[in-house]
mmCIF file of C-alpha atoms in Angstrom:
data_model
loop_
_atom_site.group_PDB
_atom_site.id
_atom_site.type_symbol
_atom_site.label_atom_id
_atom_site.label_comp_id
_atom_site.label_asym_id
_atom_site.label_seq_id
_atom_site.Cartn_x
_atom_site.Cartn_y
_atom_site.Cartn_z
ATOM 1 C CA UNK A 1 -55.639 74.481 -80.540
ATOM 2 C CA UNK A 2 -57.186 77.906 -80.663
ATOM 3 C CA UNK A 3 -60.380 79.619 -79.616
ATOM 4 C CA UNK A 4 -61.955 80.947 -82.784
ATOM 5 C CA UNK A 5 -63.951 84.129 -83.291
ATOM 6 C CA UNK A 6 -67.197 82.106 -83.200
ATOM 7 C CA UNK A 7 -66.454 80.584 -79.776
ATOM 8 C CA UNK A 8 -65.571 77.140 -81.099
ATOM 9 C CA UNK A 9 -62.253 75.360 -80.780
ATOM 10 C CA UNK A 10 -60.246 74.512 -83.858
ATOM 11 C CA UNK A 11 -56.828 74.332 -85.424
ATOM 12 C CA UNK A 12 -55.111 77.175 -87.268
ATOM 13 C CA UNK A 13 -55.685 77.146 -91.003
ATOM 14 C CA UNK A 14 -57.627 78.646 -93.837
ATOM 15 C CA UNK A 15 -57.971 78.683 -97.583
ATOM 16 C CA UNK A 16 -55.176 78.263 -100.098
ATOM 17 C CA UNK A 17 -54.757 81.490 -102.107
ATOM 18 C CA UNK A 18 -53.664 81.831 -105.728
ATOM 19 C CA UNK A 19 -50.188 82.998 -104.619
ATOM 20 C CA UNK A 20 -49.685 79.759 -102.643
ATOM 21 C CA UNK A 21 -47.856 77.144 -104.719
ATOM 22 C CA UNK A 22 -48.978 74.198 -102.557
ATOM 23 C CA UNK A 23 -51.248 73.227 -99.673
ATOM 24 C CA UNK A 24 -48.244 73.444 -97.366
ATOM 25 C CA UNK A 25 -47.372 76.984 -98.581
ATOM 26 C CA UNK A 26 -50.954 78.051 -97.875
ATOM 27 C CA UNK A 27 -50.925 76.420 -94.459
ATOM 28 C CA UNK A 28 -47.614 78.017 -93.475
ATOM 29 C CA UNK A 29 -48.931 81.432 -94.580
ATOM 30 C CA UNK A 30 -52.098 80.912 -92.520
ATOM 31 C CA UNK A 31 -50.011 79.826 -89.522
ATOM 32 C CA UNK A 32 -48.021 83.086 -89.701
ATOM 33 C CA UNK A 33 -51.250 85.119 -89.969
ATOM 34 C CA UNK A 34 -52.961 83.357 -87.058
ATOM 35 C CA UNK A 35 -50.025 82.500 -84.777
ATOM 36 C CA UNK A 36 -47.407 85.142 -85.560
ATOM 37 C CA UNK A 37 -43.839 85.209 -86.772
ATOM 38 C CA UNK A 38 -42.548 82.594 -84.297
ATOM 39 C CA UNK A 39 -43.825 79.909 -86.696
ATOM 40 C CA UNK A 40 -41.066 80.958 -89.113
ATOM 41 C CA UNK A 41 -38.721 78.851 -86.929
ATOM 42 C CA UNK A 42 -40.288 75.693 -88.417
ATOM 43 C CA UNK A 43 -42.201 74.703 -91.522
ATOM 44 C CA UNK A 44 -45.102 72.315 -91.902
ATOM 45 C CA UNK A 45 -44.202 69.909 -94.702
ATOM 46 C CA UNK A 46 -45.974 67.214 -96.722
ATOM 47 C CA UNK A 47 -44.575 64.594 -94.306
ATOM 48 C CA UNK A 48 -46.696 66.204 -91.526
ATOM 49 C CA UNK A 49 -49.948 65.425 -93.396
ATOM 50 C CA UNK A 50 -52.403 63.217 -91.447
ATOM 51 C CA UNK A 51 -55.826 63.177 -93.139
ATOM 52 C CA UNK A 52 -58.485 65.024 -95.119
ATOM 53 C CA UNK A 53 -62.142 65.620 -94.292
ATOM 54 C CA UNK A 54 -64.943 66.948 -96.477
ATOM 55 C CA UNK A 55 -65.852 70.453 -95.369
ATOM 56 C CA UNK A 56 -69.295 71.890 -94.749
ATOM 57 C CA UNK A 57 -69.360 73.904 -97.973
ATOM 58 C CA UNK A 58 -69.075 72.905 -101.607
ATOM 59 C CA UNK A 59 -65.509 72.367 -102.827
ATOM 60 C CA UNK A 60 -64.143 72.634 -99.282
ATOM 61 C CA UNK A 61 -61.764 69.969 -97.998
ATOM 62 C CA UNK A 62 -60.003 70.288 -94.651
ATOM 63 C CA UNK A 63 -56.497 68.820 -94.765
ATOM 64 C CA UNK A 64 -55.074 68.004 -91.348
ATOM 65 C CA UNK A 65 -51.378 68.275 -90.542
ATOM 66 C CA UNK A 66 -49.653 67.632 -87.208
ATOM 67 C CA UNK A 67 -46.192 68.956 -86.349
ATOM 68 C CA UNK A 68 -44.042 68.112 -83.333
ATOM 69 C CA UNK A 69 -42.563 71.247 -81.753
ATOM 70 C CA UNK A 70 -39.881 71.596 -79.170
ATOM 71 C CA UNK A 71 -40.918 73.197 -75.897
ATOM 72 C CA UNK A 72 -38.948 76.299 -76.891
ATOM 73 C CA UNK A 73 -40.819 76.553 -80.229
ATOM 74 C CA UNK A 74 -44.174 76.114 -78.497
ATOM 75 C CA UNK A 75 -43.396 78.785 -75.914
ATOM 76 C CA UNK A 76 -42.262 81.181 -78.669
ATOM 77 C CA UNK A 77 -45.519 80.630 -80.566
ATOM 78 C CA UNK A 78 -47.597 81.118 -77.408
ATOM 79 C CA UNK A 79 -45.696 84.279 -76.490
ATOM 80 C CA UNK A 80 -45.981 85.845 -79.932
ATOM 81 C CA UNK A 81 -49.516 84.774 -80.821
ATOM 82 C CA UNK A 82 -51.144 87.898 -79.401
ATOM 83 C CA UNK A 83 -49.150 89.970 -81.922
ATOM 84 C CA UNK A 84 -50.299 87.909 -84.925
ATOM 85 C CA UNK A 85 -52.151 89.633 -87.765
ATOM 86 C CA UNK A 86 -55.419 87.761 -87.134
ATOM 87 C CA UNK A 87 -55.348 87.799 -83.316
ATOM 88 C CA UNK A 88 -58.571 89.328 -82.025
ATOM 89 C CA UNK A 89 -60.219 88.873 -85.428
ATOM 90 C CA UNK A 90 -60.195 85.220 -86.465
ATOM 91 C CA UNK A 91 -58.361 83.955 -83.385
ATOM 92 C CA UNK A 92 -59.208 84.871 -79.793
ATOM 93 C CA UNK A 93 -56.425 82.892 -78.142
ATOM 94 C CA UNK A 94 -54.496 79.655 -77.926
ATOM 95 C CA UNK A 95 -55.628 76.733 -75.787
ATOM 96 C CA UNK A 96 -53.460 73.919 -74.460
ATOM 97 C CA UNK A 97 -55.181 70.553 -74.647
ATOM 98 C CA UNK A 98 -55.069 68.542 -71.391
ATOM 99 C CA UNK A 99 -53.648 65.165 -72.423
ATOM 100 C CA UNK A 100 -54.550 63.491 -69.160
ATOM 101 C CA UNK A 101 -57.535 62.357 -67.145
ATOM 102 C CA UNK A 102 -57.897 63.480 -63.544
ATOM 103 C CA UNK A 103 -58.350 60.923 -60.780
ATOM 104 C CA UNK A 104 -62.083 61.600 -60.789
ATOM 105 C CA UNK A 105 -62.157 60.025 -64.283
ATOM 106 C CA UNK A 106 -63.890 63.081 -65.718
ATOM 107 C CA UNK A 107 -61.613 66.110 -65.584
ATOM 108 C CA UNK A 108 -58.897 66.709 -68.163
ATOM 109 C CA UNK A 109 -59.270 65.434 -71.725
ATOM 110 C CA UNK A 110 -62.734 63.846 -71.284
ATOM 111 C CA UNK A 111 -64.166 67.184 -70.135
ATOM 112 C CA UNK A 112 -62.200 69.127 -72.766
ATOM 113 C CA UNK A 113 -63.779 66.972 -75.507
ATOM 114 C CA UNK A 114 -67.232 68.195 -74.450
ATOM 115 C CA UNK A 115 -66.437 71.684 -75.802
ATOM 116 C CA UNK A 116 -67.778 72.920 -79.123
ATOM 117 C CA UNK A 117 -65.381 72.236 -82.020
ATOM 118 C CA UNK A 118 -65.453 73.504 -85.605
ATOM 119 C CA UNK A 119 -65.861 70.916 -88.359
ATOM 120 C CA UNK A 120 -63.767 67.810 -87.800
ATOM 121 C CA UNK A 121 -61.417 69.440 -85.238
ATOM 122 C CA UNK A 122 -62.498 67.124 -82.411
ATOM 123 C CA UNK A 123 -61.861 64.031 -84.514
ATOM 124 C CA UNK A 124 -58.568 65.511 -85.756
ATOM 125 C CA UNK A 125 -57.469 66.096 -82.172
ATOM 126 C CA UNK A 126 -58.228 62.470 -81.314
ATOM 127 C CA UNK A 127 -56.431 61.303 -84.454
ATOM 128 C CA UNK A 128 -53.330 63.322 -83.576
ATOM 129 C CA UNK A 129 -53.449 61.945 -80.042
ATOM 130 C CA UNK A 130 -53.610 58.378 -81.327
ATOM 131 C CA UNK A 131 -51.183 58.592 -84.242
ATOM 132 C CA UNK A 132 -48.719 61.266 -83.148
ATOM 133 C CA UNK A 133 -46.811 63.410 -83.111
ATOM 134 C CA UNK A 134 -47.507 63.168 -79.404
ATOM 135 C CA UNK A 135 -45.348 62.086 -76.538
ATOM 136 C CA UNK A 136 -44.343 58.437 -76.933
ATOM 137 C CA UNK A 137 -45.536 57.448 -73.456
ATOM 138 C CA UNK A 138 -49.156 57.857 -74.545
ATOM 139 C CA UNK A 139 -49.976 54.334 -75.632
ATOM 140 C CA UNK A 140 -53.626 54.291 -76.560
ATOM 141 C CA UNK A 141 -56.851 56.238 -76.344
ATOM 142 C CA UNK A 142 -60.288 54.661 -76.344
ATOM 143 C CA UNK A 143 -63.346 56.724 -77.179
ATOM 144 C CA UNK A 144 -66.818 55.306 -76.680
ATOM 145 C CA UNK A 145 -69.940 57.226 -77.674
ATOM 146 C CA UNK A 146 -73.311 56.206 -76.288
ATOM 147 C CA UNK A 147 -76.371 58.380 -76.348
ATOM 148 C CA UNK A 148 -74.361 61.445 -77.337
ATOM 149 C CA UNK A 149 -71.988 61.147 -74.365
ATOM 150 C CA UNK A 150 -68.327 60.473 -74.881
ATOM 151 C CA UNK A 151 -65.918 58.664 -72.637
ATOM 152 C CA UNK A 152 -62.211 58.950 -73.194
ATOM 153 C CA UNK A 153 -59.401 57.107 -71.499
ATOM 154 C CA UNK A 154 -55.647 57.537 -71.856
ATOM 155 C CA UNK A 155 -53.391 54.685 -70.847
ATOM 156 C CA UNK A 156 -49.710 55.019 -69.982
ATOM 157 C CA UNK A 157 -47.307 52.109 -69.622
ATOM 158 C CA UNK A 158 -46.308 51.213 -66.084
ATOM 159 C CA UNK A 159 -43.009 52.688 -64.925
#
């Protein structure tokens, strides 16, 4: 995820331009602008599509894609992100999501989910966590909302 210019967390992306021949072409262009040239080592394809959500404005639909990266690809993106075209403008920095819960039952992902997210980014994060492409040892995630408070639990199979 990334810290946006407005202080909210979200995923890289943007609008499809007239020169983009598909949603995926637009997304890959936006990824290069926001994350730098290291994203050229992979391409987000139609098979990476997860869901769509109505945006806040008229004629705006947010399409969510999730791509599994190798550790080497992730480190290359993180290293090069500060040299991206939009770094310091649209993007203030990358943020790793803690996919765990601390022993106190609060720290980690449950606390991370209390941050401010843009649009449907929080729900998209939960969707990606539940449906992949995440590590296979993450079996299930349960989210319960009562009175505006969220509780989140990750369960791993016994070793």
